[in-house]
Coordinates of C-alpha atoms in Angstrom, one line a residue:
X73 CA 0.0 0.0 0.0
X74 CA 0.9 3.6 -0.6
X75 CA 2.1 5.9 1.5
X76 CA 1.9 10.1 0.7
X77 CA 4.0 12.1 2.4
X78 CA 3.1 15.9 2.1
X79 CA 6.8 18.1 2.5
X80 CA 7.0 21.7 2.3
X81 CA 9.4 23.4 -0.1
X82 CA 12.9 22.7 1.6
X83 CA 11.3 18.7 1.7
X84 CA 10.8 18.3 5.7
X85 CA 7.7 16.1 5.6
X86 CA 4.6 17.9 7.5
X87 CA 1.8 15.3 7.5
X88 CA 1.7 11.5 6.1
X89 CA -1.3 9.6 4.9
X90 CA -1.5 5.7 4.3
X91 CA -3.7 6.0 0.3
X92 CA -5.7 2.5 1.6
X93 CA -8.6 1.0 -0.1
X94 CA -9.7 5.1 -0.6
X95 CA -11.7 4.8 -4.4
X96 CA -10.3 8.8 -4.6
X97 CA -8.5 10.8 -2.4
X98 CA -9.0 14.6 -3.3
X99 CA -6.5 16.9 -2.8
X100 CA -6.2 20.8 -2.6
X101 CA -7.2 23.6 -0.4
X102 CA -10.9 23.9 0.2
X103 CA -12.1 22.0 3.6
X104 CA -14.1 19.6 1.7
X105 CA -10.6 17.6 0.4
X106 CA -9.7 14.5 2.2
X107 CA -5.9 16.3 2.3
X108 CA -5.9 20.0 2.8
X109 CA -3.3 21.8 2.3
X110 CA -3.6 25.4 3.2
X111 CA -1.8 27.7 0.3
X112 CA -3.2 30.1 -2.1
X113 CA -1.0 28.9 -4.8
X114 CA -2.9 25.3 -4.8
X115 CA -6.2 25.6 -6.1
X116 CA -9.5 24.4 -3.9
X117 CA -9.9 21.0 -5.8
X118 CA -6.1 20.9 -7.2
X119 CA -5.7 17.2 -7.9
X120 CA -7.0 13.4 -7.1
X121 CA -5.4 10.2 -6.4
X122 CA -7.7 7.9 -8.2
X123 CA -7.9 4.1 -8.0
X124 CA -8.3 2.5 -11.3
X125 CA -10.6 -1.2 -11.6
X126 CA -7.0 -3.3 -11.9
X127 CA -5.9 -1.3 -8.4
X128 CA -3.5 1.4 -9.9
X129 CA -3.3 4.5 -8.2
X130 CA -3.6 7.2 -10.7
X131 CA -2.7 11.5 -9.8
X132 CA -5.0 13.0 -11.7
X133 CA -4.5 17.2 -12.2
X134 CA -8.1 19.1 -11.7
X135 CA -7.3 21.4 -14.3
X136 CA -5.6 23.7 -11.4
X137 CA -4.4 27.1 -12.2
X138 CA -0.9 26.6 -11.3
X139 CA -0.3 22.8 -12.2
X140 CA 0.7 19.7 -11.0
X141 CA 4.4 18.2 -11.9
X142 CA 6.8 15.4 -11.7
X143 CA 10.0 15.9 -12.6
X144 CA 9.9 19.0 -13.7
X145 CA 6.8 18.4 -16.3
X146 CA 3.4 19.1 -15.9
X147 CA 1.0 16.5 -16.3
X148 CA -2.8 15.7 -16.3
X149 CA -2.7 12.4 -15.3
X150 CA 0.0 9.2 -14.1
X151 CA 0.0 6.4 -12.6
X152 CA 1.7 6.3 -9.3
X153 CA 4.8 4.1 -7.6
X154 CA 7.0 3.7 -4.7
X155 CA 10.2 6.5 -5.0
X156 CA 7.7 9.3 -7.8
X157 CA 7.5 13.2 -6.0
X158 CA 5.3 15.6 -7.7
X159 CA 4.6 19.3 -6.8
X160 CA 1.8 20.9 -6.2
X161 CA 2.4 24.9 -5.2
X162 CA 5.0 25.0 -2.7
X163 CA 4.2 21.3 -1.1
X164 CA 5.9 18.5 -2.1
X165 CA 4.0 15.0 -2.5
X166 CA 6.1 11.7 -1.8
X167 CA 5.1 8.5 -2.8
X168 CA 6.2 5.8 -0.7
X169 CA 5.3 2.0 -0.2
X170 CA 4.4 1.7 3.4
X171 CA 6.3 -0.7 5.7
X172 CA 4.2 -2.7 8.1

């Protein structure tokens, strides 16, 4: 299973959250997200971690005004694994596979 780590800009990790069995996991500003992350640069419904019907995890960008990237590129949708960082704003998302 899937582990996010959210890290500010100089990478010290502020909150981690074990992805699950979630369906979606919707991430951005606005109170309603199941990860909030409180920064005017990341748009109320910035992007979604979306689990496909063969059990992929999939970051999908919700068309946010300042984009969502991995290394270096923005992207509108990719399929997740253990090691893969994308940016959202100033916060930093770590993927990691979680040790029991």
């Amino acid at each position: 299973m899937l582990e996010l780590h959210v890290c500010n800009a100089d990478g010290a990790m502020l909150k981690a959250y074990a992805l699950g069995e979630k369906e979606e996991v919707l991430i951005g500003r606005d109170e309603g997200c199941d990860i909030q992350i409180s920064n005017r640069a990341i748009s109320r419904e910035h992007c979604v971690i979306e689990r496909t019907s063969d059990q992929i995890l999939v970051l999908k960008d919700l068309e946010s005004s300042s984009g969502t990237f991995v290394d270096g590129k923005k992207i509108t949708s990719l399929e997740l694994h253990s090691g893969m960082e994308a940016q959202i704003g100033p916060a930093i998302l770590r993927f990691y596979e979680a040790a029991l």
